[in-house]
Coordinates of C-alpha atoms and ligand atoms in Angstrom, one line a residue:
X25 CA 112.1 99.6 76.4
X26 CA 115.4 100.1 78.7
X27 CA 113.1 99.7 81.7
X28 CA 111.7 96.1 80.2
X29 CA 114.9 94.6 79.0
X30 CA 116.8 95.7 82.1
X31 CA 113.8 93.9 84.2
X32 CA 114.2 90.9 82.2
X33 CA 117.7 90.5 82.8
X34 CA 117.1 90.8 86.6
X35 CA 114.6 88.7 86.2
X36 CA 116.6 85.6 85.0
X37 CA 118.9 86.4 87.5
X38 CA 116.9 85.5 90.2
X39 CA 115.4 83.4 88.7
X40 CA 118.0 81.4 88.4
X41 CA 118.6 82.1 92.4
X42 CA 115.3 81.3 93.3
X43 CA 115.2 78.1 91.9
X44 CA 116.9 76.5 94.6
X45 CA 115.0 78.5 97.4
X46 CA 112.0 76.8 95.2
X47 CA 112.8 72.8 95.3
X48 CA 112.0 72.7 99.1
X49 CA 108.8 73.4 98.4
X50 CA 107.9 71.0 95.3
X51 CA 106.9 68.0 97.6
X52 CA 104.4 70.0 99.5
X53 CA 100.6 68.1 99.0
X54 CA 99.1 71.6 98.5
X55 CA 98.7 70.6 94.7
X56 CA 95.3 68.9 93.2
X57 CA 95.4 66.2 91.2
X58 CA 94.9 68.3 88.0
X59 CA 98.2 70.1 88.6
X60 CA 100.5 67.3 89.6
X61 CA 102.2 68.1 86.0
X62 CA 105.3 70.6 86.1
X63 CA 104.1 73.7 86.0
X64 CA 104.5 76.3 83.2
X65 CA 104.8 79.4 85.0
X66 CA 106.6 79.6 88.0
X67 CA 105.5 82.5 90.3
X68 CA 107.0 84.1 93.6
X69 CA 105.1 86.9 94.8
X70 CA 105.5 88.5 98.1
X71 CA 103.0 91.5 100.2
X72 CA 105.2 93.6 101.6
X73 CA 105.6 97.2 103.1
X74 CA 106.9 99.4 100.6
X75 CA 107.0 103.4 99.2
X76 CA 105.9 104.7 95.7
X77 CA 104.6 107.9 94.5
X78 CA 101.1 108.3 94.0
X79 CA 101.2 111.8 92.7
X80 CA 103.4 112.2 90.5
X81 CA 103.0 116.2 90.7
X82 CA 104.6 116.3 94.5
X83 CA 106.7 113.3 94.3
X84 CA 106.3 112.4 97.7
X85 CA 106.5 108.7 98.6
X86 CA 103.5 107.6 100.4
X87 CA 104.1 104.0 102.5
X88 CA 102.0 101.8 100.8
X89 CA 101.6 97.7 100.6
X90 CA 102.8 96.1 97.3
X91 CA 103.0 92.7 95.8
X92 CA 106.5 92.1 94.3
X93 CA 106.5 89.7 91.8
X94 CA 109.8 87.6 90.4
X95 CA 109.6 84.8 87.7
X96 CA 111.0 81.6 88.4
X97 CA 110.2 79.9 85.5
X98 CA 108.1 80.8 82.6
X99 CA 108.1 82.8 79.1
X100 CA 109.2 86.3 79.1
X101 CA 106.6 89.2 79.7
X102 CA 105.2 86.6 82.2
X103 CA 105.4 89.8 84.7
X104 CA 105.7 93.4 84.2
X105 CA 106.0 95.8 86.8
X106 CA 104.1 98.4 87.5
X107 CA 106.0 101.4 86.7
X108 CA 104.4 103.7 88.8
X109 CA 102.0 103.9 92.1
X110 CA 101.3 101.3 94.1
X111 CA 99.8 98.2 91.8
X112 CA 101.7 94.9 91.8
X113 CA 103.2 93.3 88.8
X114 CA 100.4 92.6 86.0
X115 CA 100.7 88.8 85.2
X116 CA 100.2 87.6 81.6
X117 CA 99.3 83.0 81.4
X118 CA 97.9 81.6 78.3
X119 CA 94.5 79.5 78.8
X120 CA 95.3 75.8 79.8
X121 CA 98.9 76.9 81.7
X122 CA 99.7 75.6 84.6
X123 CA 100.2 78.4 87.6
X124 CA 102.4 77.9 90.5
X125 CA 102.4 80.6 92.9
X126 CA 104.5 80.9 96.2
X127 CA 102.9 83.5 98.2
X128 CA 105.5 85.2 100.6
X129 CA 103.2 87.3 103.5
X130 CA 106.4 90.3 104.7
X131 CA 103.3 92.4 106.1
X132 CA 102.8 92.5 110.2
X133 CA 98.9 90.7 109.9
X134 CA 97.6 87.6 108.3
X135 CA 96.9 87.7 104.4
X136 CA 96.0 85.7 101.6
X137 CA 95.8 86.3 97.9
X138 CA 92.6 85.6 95.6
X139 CA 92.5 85.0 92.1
X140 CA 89.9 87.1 91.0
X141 CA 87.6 85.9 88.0
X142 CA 89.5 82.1 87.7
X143 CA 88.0 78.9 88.3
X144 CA 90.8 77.2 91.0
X145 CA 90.6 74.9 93.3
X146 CA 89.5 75.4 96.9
X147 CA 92.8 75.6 98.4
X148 CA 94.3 77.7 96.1
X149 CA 91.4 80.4 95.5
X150 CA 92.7 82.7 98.6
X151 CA 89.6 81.7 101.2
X152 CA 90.4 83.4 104.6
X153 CA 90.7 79.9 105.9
X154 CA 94.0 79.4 104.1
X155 CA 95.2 82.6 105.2
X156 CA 99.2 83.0 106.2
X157 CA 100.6 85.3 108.8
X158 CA 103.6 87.7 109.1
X159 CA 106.6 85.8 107.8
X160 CA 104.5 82.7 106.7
X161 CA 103.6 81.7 103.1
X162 CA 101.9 79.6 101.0
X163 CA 102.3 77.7 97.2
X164 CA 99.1 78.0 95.2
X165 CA 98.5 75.4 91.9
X166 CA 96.3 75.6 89.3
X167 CA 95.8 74.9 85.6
X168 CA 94.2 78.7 84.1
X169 CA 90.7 77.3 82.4
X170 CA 88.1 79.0 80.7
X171 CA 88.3 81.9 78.2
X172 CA 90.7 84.6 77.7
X173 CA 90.4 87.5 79.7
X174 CA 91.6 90.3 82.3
X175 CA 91.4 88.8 85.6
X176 CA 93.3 90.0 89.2
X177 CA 94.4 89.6 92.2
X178 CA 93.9 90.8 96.0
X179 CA 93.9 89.7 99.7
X180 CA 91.4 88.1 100.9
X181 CA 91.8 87.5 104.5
X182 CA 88.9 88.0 106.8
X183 CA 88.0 91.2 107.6
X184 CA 91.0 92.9 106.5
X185 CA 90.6 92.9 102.6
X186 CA 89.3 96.1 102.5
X187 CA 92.2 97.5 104.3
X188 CA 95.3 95.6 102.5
X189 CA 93.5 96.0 98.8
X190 CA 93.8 99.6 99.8
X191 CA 97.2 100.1 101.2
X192 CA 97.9 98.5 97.4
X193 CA 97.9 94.8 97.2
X194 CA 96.1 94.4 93.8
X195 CA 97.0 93.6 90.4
X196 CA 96.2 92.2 86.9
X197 CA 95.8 89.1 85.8
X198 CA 95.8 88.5 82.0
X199 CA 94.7 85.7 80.1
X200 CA 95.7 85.8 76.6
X201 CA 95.9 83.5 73.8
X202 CA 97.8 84.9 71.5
X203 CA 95.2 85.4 68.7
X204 CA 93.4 88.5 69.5
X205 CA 96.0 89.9 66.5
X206 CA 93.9 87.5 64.2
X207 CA 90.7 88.5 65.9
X208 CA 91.6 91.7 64.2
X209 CA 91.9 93.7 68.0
X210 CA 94.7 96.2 68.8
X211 CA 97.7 94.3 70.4
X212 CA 101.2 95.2 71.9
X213 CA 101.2 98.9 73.3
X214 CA 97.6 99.3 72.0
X215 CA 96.2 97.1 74.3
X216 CA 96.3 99.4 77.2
X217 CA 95.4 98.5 80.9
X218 CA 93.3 100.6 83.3
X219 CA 93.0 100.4 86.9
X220 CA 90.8 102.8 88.4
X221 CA 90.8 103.0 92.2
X222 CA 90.0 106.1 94.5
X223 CA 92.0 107.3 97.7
X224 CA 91.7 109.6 100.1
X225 CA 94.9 111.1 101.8
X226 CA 95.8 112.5 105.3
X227 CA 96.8 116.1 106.3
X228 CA 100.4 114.1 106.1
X229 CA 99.9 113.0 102.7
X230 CA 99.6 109.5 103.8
X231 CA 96.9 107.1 102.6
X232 CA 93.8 107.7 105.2
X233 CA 91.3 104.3 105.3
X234 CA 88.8 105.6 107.3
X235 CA 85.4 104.1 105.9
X236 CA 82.0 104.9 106.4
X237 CA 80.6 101.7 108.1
X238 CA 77.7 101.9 105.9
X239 CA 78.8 103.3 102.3
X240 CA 82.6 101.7 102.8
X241 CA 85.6 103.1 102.1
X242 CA 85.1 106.3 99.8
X243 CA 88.0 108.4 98.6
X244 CA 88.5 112.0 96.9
X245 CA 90.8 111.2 94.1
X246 CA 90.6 109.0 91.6
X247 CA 94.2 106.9 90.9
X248 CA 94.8 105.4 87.4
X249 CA 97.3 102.7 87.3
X250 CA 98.2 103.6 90.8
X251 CA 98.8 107.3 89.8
X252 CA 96.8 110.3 90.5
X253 CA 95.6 112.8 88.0
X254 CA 96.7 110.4 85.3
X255 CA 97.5 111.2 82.1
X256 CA 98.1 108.4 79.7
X257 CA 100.1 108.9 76.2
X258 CA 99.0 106.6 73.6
X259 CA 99.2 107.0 70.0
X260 CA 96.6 107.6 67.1
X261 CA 94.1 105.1 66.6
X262 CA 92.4 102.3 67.6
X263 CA 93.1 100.8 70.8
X264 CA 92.0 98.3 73.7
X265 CA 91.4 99.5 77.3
X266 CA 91.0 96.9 79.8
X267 CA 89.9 98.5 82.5
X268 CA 89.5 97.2 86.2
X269 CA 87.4 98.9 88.5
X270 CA 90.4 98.3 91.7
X271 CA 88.1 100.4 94.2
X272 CA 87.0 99.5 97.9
X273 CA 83.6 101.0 97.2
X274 CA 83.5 102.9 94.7
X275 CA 81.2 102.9 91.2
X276 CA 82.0 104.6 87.9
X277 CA 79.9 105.7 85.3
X278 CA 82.6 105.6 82.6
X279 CA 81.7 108.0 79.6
X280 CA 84.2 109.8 77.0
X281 CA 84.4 113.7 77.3
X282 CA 83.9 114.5 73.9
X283 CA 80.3 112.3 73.7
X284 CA 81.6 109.6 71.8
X285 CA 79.6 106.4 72.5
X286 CA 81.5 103.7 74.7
X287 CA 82.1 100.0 72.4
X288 CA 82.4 97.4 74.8
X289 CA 83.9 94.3 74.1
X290 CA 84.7 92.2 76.8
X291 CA 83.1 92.0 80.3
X292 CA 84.7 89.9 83.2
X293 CA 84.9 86.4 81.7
X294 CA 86.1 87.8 78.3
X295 CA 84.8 88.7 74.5
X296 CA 81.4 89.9 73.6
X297 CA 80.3 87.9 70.5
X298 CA 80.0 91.7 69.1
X299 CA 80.9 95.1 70.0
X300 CA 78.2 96.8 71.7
X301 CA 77.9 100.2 71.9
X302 CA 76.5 102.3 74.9
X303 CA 75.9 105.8 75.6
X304 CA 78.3 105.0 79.0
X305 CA 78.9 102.1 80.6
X306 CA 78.4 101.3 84.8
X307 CA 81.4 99.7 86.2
X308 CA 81.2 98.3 90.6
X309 CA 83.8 97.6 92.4
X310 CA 85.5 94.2 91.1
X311 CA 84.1 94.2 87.7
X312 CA 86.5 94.9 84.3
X313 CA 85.0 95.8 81.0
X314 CA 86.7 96.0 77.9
X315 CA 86.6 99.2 75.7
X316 CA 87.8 99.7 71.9
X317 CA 88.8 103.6 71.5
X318 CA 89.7 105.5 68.3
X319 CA 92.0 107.7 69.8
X320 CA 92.4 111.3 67.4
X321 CA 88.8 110.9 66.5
X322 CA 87.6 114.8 66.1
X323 CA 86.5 116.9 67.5
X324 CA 88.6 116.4 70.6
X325 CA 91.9 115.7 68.6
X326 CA 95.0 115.3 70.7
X327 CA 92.9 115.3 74.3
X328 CA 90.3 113.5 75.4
X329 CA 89.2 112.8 79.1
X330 CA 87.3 108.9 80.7
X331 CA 84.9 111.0 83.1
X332 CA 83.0 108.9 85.6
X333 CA 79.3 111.1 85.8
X334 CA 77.1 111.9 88.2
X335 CA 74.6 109.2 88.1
X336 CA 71.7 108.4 90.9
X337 CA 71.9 104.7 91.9
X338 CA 68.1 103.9 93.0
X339 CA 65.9 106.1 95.1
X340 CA 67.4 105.0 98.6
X341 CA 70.5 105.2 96.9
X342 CA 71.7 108.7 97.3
X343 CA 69.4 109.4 100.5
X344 CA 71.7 107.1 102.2
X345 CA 74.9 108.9 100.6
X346 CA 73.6 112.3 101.5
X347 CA 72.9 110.8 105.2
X348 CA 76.4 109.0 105.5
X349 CA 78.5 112.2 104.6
X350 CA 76.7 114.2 107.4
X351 CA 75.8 111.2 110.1
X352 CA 78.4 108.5 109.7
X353 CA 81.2 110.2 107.6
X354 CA 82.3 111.3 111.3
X355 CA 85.1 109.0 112.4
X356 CA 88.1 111.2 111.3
X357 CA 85.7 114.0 109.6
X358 CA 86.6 113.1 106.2
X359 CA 85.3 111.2 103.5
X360 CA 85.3 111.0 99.6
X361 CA 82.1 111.7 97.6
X362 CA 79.2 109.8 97.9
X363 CA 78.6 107.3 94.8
X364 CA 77.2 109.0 92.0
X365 CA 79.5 112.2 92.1
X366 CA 81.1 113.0 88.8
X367 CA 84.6 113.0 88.7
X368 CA 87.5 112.4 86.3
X369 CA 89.4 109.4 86.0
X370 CA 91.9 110.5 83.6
X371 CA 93.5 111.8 80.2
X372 CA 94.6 110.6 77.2
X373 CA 97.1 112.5 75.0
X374 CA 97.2 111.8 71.6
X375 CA 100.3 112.1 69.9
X376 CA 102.2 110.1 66.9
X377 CA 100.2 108.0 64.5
X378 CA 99.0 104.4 65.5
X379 CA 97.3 101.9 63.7
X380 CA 93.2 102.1 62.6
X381 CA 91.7 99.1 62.7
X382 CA 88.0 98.0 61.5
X383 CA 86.4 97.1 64.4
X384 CA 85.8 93.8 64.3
X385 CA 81.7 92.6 63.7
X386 CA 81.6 89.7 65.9
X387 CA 84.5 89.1 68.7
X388 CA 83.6 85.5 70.6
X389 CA 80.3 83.9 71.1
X390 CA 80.3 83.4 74.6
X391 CA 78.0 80.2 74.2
X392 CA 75.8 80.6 77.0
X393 CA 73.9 77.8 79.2
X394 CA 70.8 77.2 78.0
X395 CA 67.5 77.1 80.1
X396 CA 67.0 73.4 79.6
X397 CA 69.9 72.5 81.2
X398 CA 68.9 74.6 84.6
X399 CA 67.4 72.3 87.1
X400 CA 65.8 74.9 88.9
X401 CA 64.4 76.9 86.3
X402 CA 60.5 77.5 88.3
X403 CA 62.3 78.3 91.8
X404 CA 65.6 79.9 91.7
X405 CA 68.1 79.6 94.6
X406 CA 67.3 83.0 96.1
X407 CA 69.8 85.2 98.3
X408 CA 68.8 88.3 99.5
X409 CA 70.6 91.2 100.9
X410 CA 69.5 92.4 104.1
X411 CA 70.6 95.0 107.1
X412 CA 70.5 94.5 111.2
X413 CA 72.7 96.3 113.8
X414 CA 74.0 98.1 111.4
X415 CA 75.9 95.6 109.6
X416 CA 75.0 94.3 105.9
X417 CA 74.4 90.4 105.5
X418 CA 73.4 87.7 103.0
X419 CA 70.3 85.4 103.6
X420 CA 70.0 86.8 107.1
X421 CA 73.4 86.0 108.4
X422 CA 76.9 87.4 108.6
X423 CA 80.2 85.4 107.2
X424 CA 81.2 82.3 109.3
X425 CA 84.7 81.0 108.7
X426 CA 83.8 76.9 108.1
X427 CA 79.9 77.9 108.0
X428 CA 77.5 76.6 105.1
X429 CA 73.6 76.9 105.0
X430 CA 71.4 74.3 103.9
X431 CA 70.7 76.5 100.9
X432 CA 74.5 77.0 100.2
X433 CA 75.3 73.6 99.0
X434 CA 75.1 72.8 95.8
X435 CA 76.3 69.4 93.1
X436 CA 78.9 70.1 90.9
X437 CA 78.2 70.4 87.4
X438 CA 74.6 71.0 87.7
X439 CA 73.2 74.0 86.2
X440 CA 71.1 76.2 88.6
X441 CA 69.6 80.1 88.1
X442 CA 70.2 81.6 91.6
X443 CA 68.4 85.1 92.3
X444 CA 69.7 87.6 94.1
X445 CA 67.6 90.3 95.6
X446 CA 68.0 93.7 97.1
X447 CA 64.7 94.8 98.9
X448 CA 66.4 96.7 101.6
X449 CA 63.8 99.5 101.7
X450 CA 65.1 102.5 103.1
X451 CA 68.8 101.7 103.8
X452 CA 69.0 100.3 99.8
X453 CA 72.4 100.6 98.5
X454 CA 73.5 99.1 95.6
X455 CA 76.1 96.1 95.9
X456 CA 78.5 94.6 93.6
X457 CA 77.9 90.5 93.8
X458 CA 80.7 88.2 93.0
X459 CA 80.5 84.8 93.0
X460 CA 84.0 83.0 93.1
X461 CA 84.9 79.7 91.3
X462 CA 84.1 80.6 87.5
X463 CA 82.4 82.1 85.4
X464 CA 78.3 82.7 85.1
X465 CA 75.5 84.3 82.7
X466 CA 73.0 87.2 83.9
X467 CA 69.7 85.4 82.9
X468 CA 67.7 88.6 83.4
X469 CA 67.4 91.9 86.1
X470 CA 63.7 92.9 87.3
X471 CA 62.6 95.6 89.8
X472 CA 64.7 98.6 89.8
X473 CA 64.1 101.9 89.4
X474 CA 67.6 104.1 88.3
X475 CA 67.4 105.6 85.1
X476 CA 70.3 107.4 85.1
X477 CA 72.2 103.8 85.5
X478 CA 70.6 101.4 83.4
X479 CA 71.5 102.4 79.8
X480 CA 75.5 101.4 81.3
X481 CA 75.3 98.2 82.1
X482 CA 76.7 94.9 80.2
X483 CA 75.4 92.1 80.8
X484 CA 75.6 89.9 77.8
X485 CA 78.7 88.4 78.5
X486 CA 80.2 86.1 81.1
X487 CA 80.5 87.4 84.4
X488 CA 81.8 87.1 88.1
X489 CA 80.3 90.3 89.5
X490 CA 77.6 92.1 89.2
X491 CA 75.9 95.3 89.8
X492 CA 72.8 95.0 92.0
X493 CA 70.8 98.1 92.7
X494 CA 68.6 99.2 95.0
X495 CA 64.9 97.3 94.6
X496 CA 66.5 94.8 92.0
X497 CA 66.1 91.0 91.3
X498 CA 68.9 89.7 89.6
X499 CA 69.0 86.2 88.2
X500 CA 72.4 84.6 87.1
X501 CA 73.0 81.0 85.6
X502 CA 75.9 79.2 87.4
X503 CA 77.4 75.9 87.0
X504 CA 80.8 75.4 89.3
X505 CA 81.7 72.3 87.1
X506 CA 85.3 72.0 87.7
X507 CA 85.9 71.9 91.6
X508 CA 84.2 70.7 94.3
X509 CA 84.9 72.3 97.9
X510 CA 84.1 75.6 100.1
X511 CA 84.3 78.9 97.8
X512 CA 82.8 82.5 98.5
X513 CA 79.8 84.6 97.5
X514 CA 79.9 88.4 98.4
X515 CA 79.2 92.0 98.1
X516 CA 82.1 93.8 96.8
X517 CA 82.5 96.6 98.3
X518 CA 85.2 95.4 100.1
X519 CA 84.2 97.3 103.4
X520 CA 80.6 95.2 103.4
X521 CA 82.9 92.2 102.4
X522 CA 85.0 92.6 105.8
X523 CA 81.7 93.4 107.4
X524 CA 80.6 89.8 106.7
X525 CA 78.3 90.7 103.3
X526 CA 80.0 87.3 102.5
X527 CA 79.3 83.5 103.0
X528 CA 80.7 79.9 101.4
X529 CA 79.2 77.8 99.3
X530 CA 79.9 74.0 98.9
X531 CA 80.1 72.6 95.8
X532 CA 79.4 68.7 96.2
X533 CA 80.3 66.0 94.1
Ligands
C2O626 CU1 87.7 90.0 94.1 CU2 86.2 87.2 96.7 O1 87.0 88.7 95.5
CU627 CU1 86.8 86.2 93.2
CU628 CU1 77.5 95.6 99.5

């Protein structure tokens, strides 16, 4: 509690500083006509070089890149700092708030920060277009729509996401509305974020990024909350993890230690309309799923470990792993495990009695999109993933800065299914999709063959990535009815991101 209150205080300090700095920046056009309003939260946030301690057993700062975060204006417990690792501040907005950030870029290349999982407009949804260099910056405004739920932030400047997201620039991005107490769900300290990211570190102890051009960026440890071997303290009962999968390229196949079955109860866009329990749950790089735990539960008692197992990702799959450590993981000799090792993401201890809750029967209908409304219900937009040279690609084509297909335009507010399909043959891999500017429905998955995946994946809530193995057809229901402009599809692992496994889409009015 010192920690917090102390923050605070600093807090309104400069806020009250920064306040001035802020007013030469008010008359700046950057805002859309929705947010032309005073905003509610006032954010400054700045990328900069920094050092924190990663492993908490040596204590040895590692350089790292870190968004600091100040309020300017806004309700206390807007921001709270990561207390340990790398991560930046996790920011908490109520739906229908009004967001102003100023971005502050103190690193030596270009960035640009994304708003991962909210529907923004164009100029302030962190396309590499907009991105800022070394000492430049940039104020992003935009009203928070749509459901509650754990979003985040990264860079997103071209080619170099991969790389900044991890040096550290990441963090959460909460939207809450206050009633999840009356929703009968654990709130305050039992509400308990987790960001799961894997590094690999030099013979120095530095960070290393050296990623397999194929497989991406693949480390040996896993970090939780920026931390490694992570143990979290939490109390006796019932409790919320949000969990964020924070990782380059990494997949987990989240299961509890002692066999307990996983209850999800949110996905990306927010509440299941009921618990759902599964047996363990996939989660890609990008994607957050939300996980109610009865901590104490026997036969584990006081301990009890999240384990990521070994799963098998589609026939190709691990060929191409296997293949990568011993042809490609070259470079500087050193890579991670492929996808599909088991590995632990971290411990819980038990201790001190909390609160045990019923979990709740129904959560949120997420009130889907129904099929009448789709206006291309018989032939589906399709994209498909493909490979040449080497380098992965959408439709046939790499990422072009201003660049938008015939088949990438689309009117706003219209309903359309779009299909995405990975028939790579032999190089299949499987790739995380995300689709920026809102929120969509998986309509149904066809074609894949990975039966050590398929019991762990969610897909009956809103979404804004999924996973998309090896031999699959994926359909998804979109409809980008808010803002019209240039916004991003992509794979992502971040490595086939910056590879160009990206391209824009148009929404049209
Ligand atoms: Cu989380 Cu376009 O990215
Ligand atoms: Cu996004
Ligand atoms: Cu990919």
């Amino acid at each position: 509690m010192g920690v917090s209150s102390r923050r605070e205080i600093l807090q309104a300090g400069l806020a009250a500083a920064g306040g001035l700095a802020f007013a030469c920046t008010r008359g700046r056009p950057s805002a859309a006509a929705e947010t032309r309003s005073a905003p509610d939260v006032e954010l400054a946030l700045r990328a900069a070089p920094a050092e924190a301690i990663l492993d908490p057993a040596s204590r040895r700062p590692v350089g790292v890149w870190r968004y600091e975060g100040r309020l300017v204006k806004g309700r206390s417990g807007t921001l709270t700092d990561a207390t340990t690792g790398a991560l930046g501040p996790t920011i908490r907005v109520r739906p229908g708030d009004h967001v102003r950030v100023r971005f502050e870029n103190a690193l030596p290349e270009s960035s640009i920060v994304h708003w991962h999982g909210l529907d923004v407009p164009e100029e302030s949804d962190g396309h590499p277009r907009f991105a800022v260099g070394p000492g430049g910056s940039r104020t992003y405004d935009f009203v928070v729509a749509g459901r509650p739920a754990t979003a985040w932030y990264h860079p997103h400047p071209d080619g170099r996401t991969g790389a900044q997201v991890y040096a550290g620039l990441a963090g959460l991005f909460i939207v809450s509305d206050g009633d999840d107490e009356a929703r009968g769900l654990p709130v305050g300290p039992f509400d308990l974020p987790i960001v799961i990211q894997d590094r690999l570190f030099g013979p120095d102890g530095a960070l290393a990024y050296a990623p397999n051009p194929i497989l991406g960026m693949l480390g040996d440890r896993v970090l939780v909350n920026g931390v490694e071997d992570a143990t979290l303290d939490v109390r006796e009962g019932s409790t919320r993890l949000r969990i964020l999968n924070g990782s380059n390229a990494r997949i987990y196949k989240l299961a509890w230690s002692d066999g307990s079955p996983v209850v999800v109860i949110a996905t990306d866009g927010g509440l299941l309309a009921a618990p759902v329990a599964k047996p363990y749950v996939m989660l890609a790089p990008g994607e957050r799923i939300e996980i109610w735990t009865e901590f104490g539960r026997s036969p584990t008692g006081s301990r009890v470990t999240l384990e990521s197992l070994a799963f098998d990702a589609g026939a190709s799959g691990m060929g191409m792993g296997g293949m990568g450590m011993g042809m490609m993981g070259g470079g500087r000799g050193r890579s991670g495990p492929a996808n599909g090792a088991a590995l632990t993401v971290c411990r819980f201890s038990v201790r001190g009695a909390g609160r045990k809750l019923p979990l709740p029967r129904r959560l949120d209908p997420p009130a889907f999109r129904p099929a009448a409304e789709v206006v291309n219900g018989r032939e589906p937009r399709r994209f498909e993933v493909s490979m040449a040279m080497m380098r992965w690609m959408l439709n046939g084509a790499p990422f072009e800065m201003e660049e938008v297909a015939a088949n990438e335009r689309i009117k706003r507010g219209v309903t359309e299914d779009w299909e995405f399909a990975n028939l790579a043959g032999m190089m299949a891999l499987p790739h995380p999709i995300h689709i920026h500017g809102g929120q969509f429905q998986i309509v149904s998955r066809a074609g894949a063959s990975a039966p050590t995946v398929a019991d762990g994946l969610v897909d009956g809530g809103w979404k804004d990535t999924f996973l998309l193995l090896p031999g699959e057809r994926v359909r998804v229901r979109v409809r980008f009815a808010r803002h019209a402009g240039l916004f991003l599809y992509h794979c992502h692992n971040l490595e086939h991101e910056d590879m160009g496994m990206m391209r824009n889409f148009r929404v049209e009015t």
